[in-house]
mmCIF file of C-alpha atoms in Angstrom:
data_model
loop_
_atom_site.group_PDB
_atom_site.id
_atom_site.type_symbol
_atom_site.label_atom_id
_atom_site.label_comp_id
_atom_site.label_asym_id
_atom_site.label_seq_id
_atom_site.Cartn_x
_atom_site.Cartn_y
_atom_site.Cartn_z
ATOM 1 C CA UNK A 6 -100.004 15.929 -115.878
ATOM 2 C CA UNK A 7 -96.880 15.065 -117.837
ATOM 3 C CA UNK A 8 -99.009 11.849 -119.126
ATOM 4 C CA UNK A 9 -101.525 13.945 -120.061
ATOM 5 C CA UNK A 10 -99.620 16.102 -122.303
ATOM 6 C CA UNK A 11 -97.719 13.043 -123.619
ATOM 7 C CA UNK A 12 -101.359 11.274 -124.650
ATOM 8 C CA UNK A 13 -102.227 14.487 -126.166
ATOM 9 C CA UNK A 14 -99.725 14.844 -128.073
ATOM 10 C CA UNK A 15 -99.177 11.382 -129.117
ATOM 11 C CA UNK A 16 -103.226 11.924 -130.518
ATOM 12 C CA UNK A 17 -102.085 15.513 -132.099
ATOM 13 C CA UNK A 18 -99.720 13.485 -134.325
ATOM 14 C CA UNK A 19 -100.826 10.376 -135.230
ATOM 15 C CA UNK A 20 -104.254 12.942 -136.820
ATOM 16 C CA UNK A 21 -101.430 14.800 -138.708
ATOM 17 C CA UNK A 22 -99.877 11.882 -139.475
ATOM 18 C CA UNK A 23 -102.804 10.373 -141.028
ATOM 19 C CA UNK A 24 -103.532 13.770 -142.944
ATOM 20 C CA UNK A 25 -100.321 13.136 -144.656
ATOM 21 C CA UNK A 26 -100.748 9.687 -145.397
ATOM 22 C CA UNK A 27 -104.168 10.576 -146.851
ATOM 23 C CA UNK A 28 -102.789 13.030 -149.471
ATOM 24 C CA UNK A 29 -100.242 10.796 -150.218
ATOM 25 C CA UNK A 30 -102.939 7.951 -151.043
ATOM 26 C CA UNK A 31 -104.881 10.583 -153.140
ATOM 27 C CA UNK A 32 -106.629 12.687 -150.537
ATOM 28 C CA UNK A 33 -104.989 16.137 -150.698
ATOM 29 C CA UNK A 34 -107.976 18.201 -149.169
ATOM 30 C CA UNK A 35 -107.269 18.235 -145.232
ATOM 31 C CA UNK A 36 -111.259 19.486 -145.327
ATOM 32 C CA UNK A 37 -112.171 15.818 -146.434
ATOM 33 C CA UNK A 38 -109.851 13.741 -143.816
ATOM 34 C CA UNK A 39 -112.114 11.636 -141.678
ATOM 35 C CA UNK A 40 -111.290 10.764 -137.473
ATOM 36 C CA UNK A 41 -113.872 9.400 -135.308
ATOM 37 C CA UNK A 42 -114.141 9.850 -131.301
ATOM 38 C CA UNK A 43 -116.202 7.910 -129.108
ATOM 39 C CA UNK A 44 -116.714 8.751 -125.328
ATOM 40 C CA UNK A 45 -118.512 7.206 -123.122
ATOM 41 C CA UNK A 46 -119.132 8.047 -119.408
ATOM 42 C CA UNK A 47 -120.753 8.333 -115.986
ATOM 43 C CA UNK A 48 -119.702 9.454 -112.560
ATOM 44 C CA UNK A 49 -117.761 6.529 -112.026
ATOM 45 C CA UNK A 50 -116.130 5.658 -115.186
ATOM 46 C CA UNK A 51 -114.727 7.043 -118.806
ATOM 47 C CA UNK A 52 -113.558 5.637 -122.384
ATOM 48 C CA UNK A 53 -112.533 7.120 -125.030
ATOM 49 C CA UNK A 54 -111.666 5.651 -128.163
ATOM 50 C CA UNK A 55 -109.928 8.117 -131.736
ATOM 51 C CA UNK A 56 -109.835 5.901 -134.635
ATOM 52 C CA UNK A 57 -107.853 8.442 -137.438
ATOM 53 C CA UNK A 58 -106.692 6.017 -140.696
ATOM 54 C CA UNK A 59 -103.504 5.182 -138.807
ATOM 55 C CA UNK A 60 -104.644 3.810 -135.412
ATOM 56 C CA UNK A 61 -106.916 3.799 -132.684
ATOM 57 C CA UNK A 62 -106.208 5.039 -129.197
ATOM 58 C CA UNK A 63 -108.436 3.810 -126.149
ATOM 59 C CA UNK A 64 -108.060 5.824 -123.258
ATOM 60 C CA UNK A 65 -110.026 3.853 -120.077
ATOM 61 C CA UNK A 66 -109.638 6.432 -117.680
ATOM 62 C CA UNK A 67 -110.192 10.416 -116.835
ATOM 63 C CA UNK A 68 -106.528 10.215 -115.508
ATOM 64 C CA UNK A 69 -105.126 8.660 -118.564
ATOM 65 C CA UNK A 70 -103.180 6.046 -116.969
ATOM 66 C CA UNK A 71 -104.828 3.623 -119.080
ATOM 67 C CA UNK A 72 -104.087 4.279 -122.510
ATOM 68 C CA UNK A 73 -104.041 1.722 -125.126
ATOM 69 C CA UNK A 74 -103.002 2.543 -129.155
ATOM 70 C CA UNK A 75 -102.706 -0.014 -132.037
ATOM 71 C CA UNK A 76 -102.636 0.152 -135.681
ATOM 72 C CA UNK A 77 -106.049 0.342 -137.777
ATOM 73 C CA UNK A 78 -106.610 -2.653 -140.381
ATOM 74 C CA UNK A 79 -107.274 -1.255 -143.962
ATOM 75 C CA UNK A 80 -110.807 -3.414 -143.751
ATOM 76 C CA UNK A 81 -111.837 -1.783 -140.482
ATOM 77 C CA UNK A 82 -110.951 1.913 -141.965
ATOM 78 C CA UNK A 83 -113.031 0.797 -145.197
ATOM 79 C CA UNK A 84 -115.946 0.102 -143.061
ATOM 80 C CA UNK A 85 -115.957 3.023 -140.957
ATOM 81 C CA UNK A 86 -115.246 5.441 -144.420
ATOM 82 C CA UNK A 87 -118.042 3.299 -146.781
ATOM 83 C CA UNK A 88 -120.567 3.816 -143.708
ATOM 84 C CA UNK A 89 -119.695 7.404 -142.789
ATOM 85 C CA UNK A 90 -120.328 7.982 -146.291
ATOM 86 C CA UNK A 91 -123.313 7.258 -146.259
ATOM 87 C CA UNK A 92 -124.342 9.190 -142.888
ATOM 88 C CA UNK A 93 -126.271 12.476 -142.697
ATOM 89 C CA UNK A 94 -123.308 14.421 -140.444
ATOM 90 C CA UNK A 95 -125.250 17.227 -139.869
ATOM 91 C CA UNK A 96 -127.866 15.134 -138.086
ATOM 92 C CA UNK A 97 -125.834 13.099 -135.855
ATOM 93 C CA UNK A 98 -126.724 15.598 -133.456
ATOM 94 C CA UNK A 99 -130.667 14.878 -133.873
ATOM 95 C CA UNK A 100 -130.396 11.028 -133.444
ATOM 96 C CA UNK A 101 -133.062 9.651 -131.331
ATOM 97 C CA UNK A 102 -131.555 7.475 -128.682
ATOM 98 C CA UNK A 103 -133.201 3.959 -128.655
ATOM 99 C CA UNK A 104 -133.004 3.755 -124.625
ATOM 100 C CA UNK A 105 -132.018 6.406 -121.611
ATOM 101 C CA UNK A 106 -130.364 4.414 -119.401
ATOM 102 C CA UNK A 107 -127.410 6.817 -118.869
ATOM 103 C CA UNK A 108 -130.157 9.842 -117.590
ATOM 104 C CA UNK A 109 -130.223 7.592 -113.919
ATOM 105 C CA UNK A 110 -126.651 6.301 -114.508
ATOM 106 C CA UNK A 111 -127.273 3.467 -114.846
ATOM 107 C CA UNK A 112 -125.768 3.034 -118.639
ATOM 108 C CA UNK A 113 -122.841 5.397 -119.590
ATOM 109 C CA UNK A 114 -123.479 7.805 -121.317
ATOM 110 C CA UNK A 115 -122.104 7.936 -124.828
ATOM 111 C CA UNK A 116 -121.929 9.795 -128.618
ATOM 112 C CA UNK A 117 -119.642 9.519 -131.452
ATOM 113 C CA UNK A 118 -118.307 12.534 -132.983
ATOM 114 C CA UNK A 119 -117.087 12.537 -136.924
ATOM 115 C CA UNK A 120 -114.528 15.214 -137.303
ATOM 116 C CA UNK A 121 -114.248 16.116 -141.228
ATOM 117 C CA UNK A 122 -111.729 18.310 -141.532
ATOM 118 C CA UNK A 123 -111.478 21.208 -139.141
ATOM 119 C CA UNK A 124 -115.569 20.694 -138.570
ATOM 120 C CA UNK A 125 -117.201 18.202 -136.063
ATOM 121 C CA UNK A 126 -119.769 16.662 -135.726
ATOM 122 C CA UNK A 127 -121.566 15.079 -132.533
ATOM 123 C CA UNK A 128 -124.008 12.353 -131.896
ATOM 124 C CA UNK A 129 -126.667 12.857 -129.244
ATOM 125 C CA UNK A 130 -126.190 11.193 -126.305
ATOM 126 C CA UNK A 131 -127.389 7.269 -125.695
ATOM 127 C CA UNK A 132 -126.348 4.472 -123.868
ATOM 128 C CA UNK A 133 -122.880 3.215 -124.200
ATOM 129 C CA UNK A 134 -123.404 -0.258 -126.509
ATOM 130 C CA UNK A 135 -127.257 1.306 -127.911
ATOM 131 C CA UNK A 136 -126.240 3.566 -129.995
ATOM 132 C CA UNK A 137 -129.132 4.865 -132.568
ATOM 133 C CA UNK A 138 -129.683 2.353 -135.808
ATOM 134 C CA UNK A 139 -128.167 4.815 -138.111
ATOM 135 C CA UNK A 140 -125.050 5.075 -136.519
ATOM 136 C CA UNK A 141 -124.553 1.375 -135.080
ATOM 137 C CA UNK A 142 -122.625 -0.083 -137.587
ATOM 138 C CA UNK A 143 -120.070 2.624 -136.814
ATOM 139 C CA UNK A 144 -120.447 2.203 -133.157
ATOM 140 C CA UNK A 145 -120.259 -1.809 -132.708
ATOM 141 C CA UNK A 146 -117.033 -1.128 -135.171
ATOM 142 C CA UNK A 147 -115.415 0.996 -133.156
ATOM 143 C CA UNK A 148 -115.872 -0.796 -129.757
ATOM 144 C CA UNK A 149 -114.895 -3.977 -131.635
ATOM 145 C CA UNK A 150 -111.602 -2.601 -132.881
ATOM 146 C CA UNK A 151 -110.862 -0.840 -129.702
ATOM 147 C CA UNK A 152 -110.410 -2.740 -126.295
ATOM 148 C CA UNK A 153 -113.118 -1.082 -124.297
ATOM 149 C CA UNK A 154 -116.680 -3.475 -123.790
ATOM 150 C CA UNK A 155 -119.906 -2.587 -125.514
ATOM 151 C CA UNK A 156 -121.483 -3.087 -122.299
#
């Protein structure tokens, strides 16, 4: 439990951390900082990974004995920011998932979630490592950055 609360709060900061840092580099509206989560899971198993500007924090396991956090490069947060940009937030949730593996559990079962501010946003579900095209590049980055497989 204690670990729990540690994790927690160790994800608590490093968001208001990177709130800070953002107004300091020119981004004074907390309603326009930008965190991504991605969870992915099945009976057996769960990941999560919370990218914010400052780090990333993989978590491999319900318990949270597994927890894994290391700084973000500048080139990875550029990606993630240029393509969120770009994204339709409001339909994340109506993304059309390109297989449904996870619905016999035999894929876990993933989304993303964008959290802009104090608002977020969720993916439909799809198969951990098949995300939908429109949100891929975000995805593949994500899993790639963080040390949890894309399959």
């Amino acid at each position: 439990m204690k670990k729990i609360a540690l994790v927690l709060l160790t994800v608590a900061f490093v968001v208001g951390c990177s709130s800070k840092k953002a107004a300091v580099a020119g981004n004074n509206n907390p309603e326009t900082a930008l965190s991504f989560e991605y969870e992915a899971q099945t009976r057996g198993a769960y990941n999560k990974v919370v990218v914010t500007q400052d780090s990333i924090i993989t978590i491999k396991d319900r318990g949270m004995k597994n927890v894994v956090s290391k700084p973000v490069s500048s080139s990875d947060w550029n990606y993630l920011m240029g393509n969120a940009r770009k994204m339709n937030l409001e339909g994340l949730k109506d993304l059309k998932a390109p297989s449904t593996k996870n619905y016999a559990d035999a894929a876990l079962a993933a989304n993303l979630k964008v959290i802009k501010g104090t608002t977020t946003y969720t993916s439909s579900t799809f198969d951990h490592g098949n995300p939908p095209a429109q949100i891929s590049g975000i995805v593949h980055r994500i899993l790639n950055m963080s040390d949890m497989k894309a399959k």
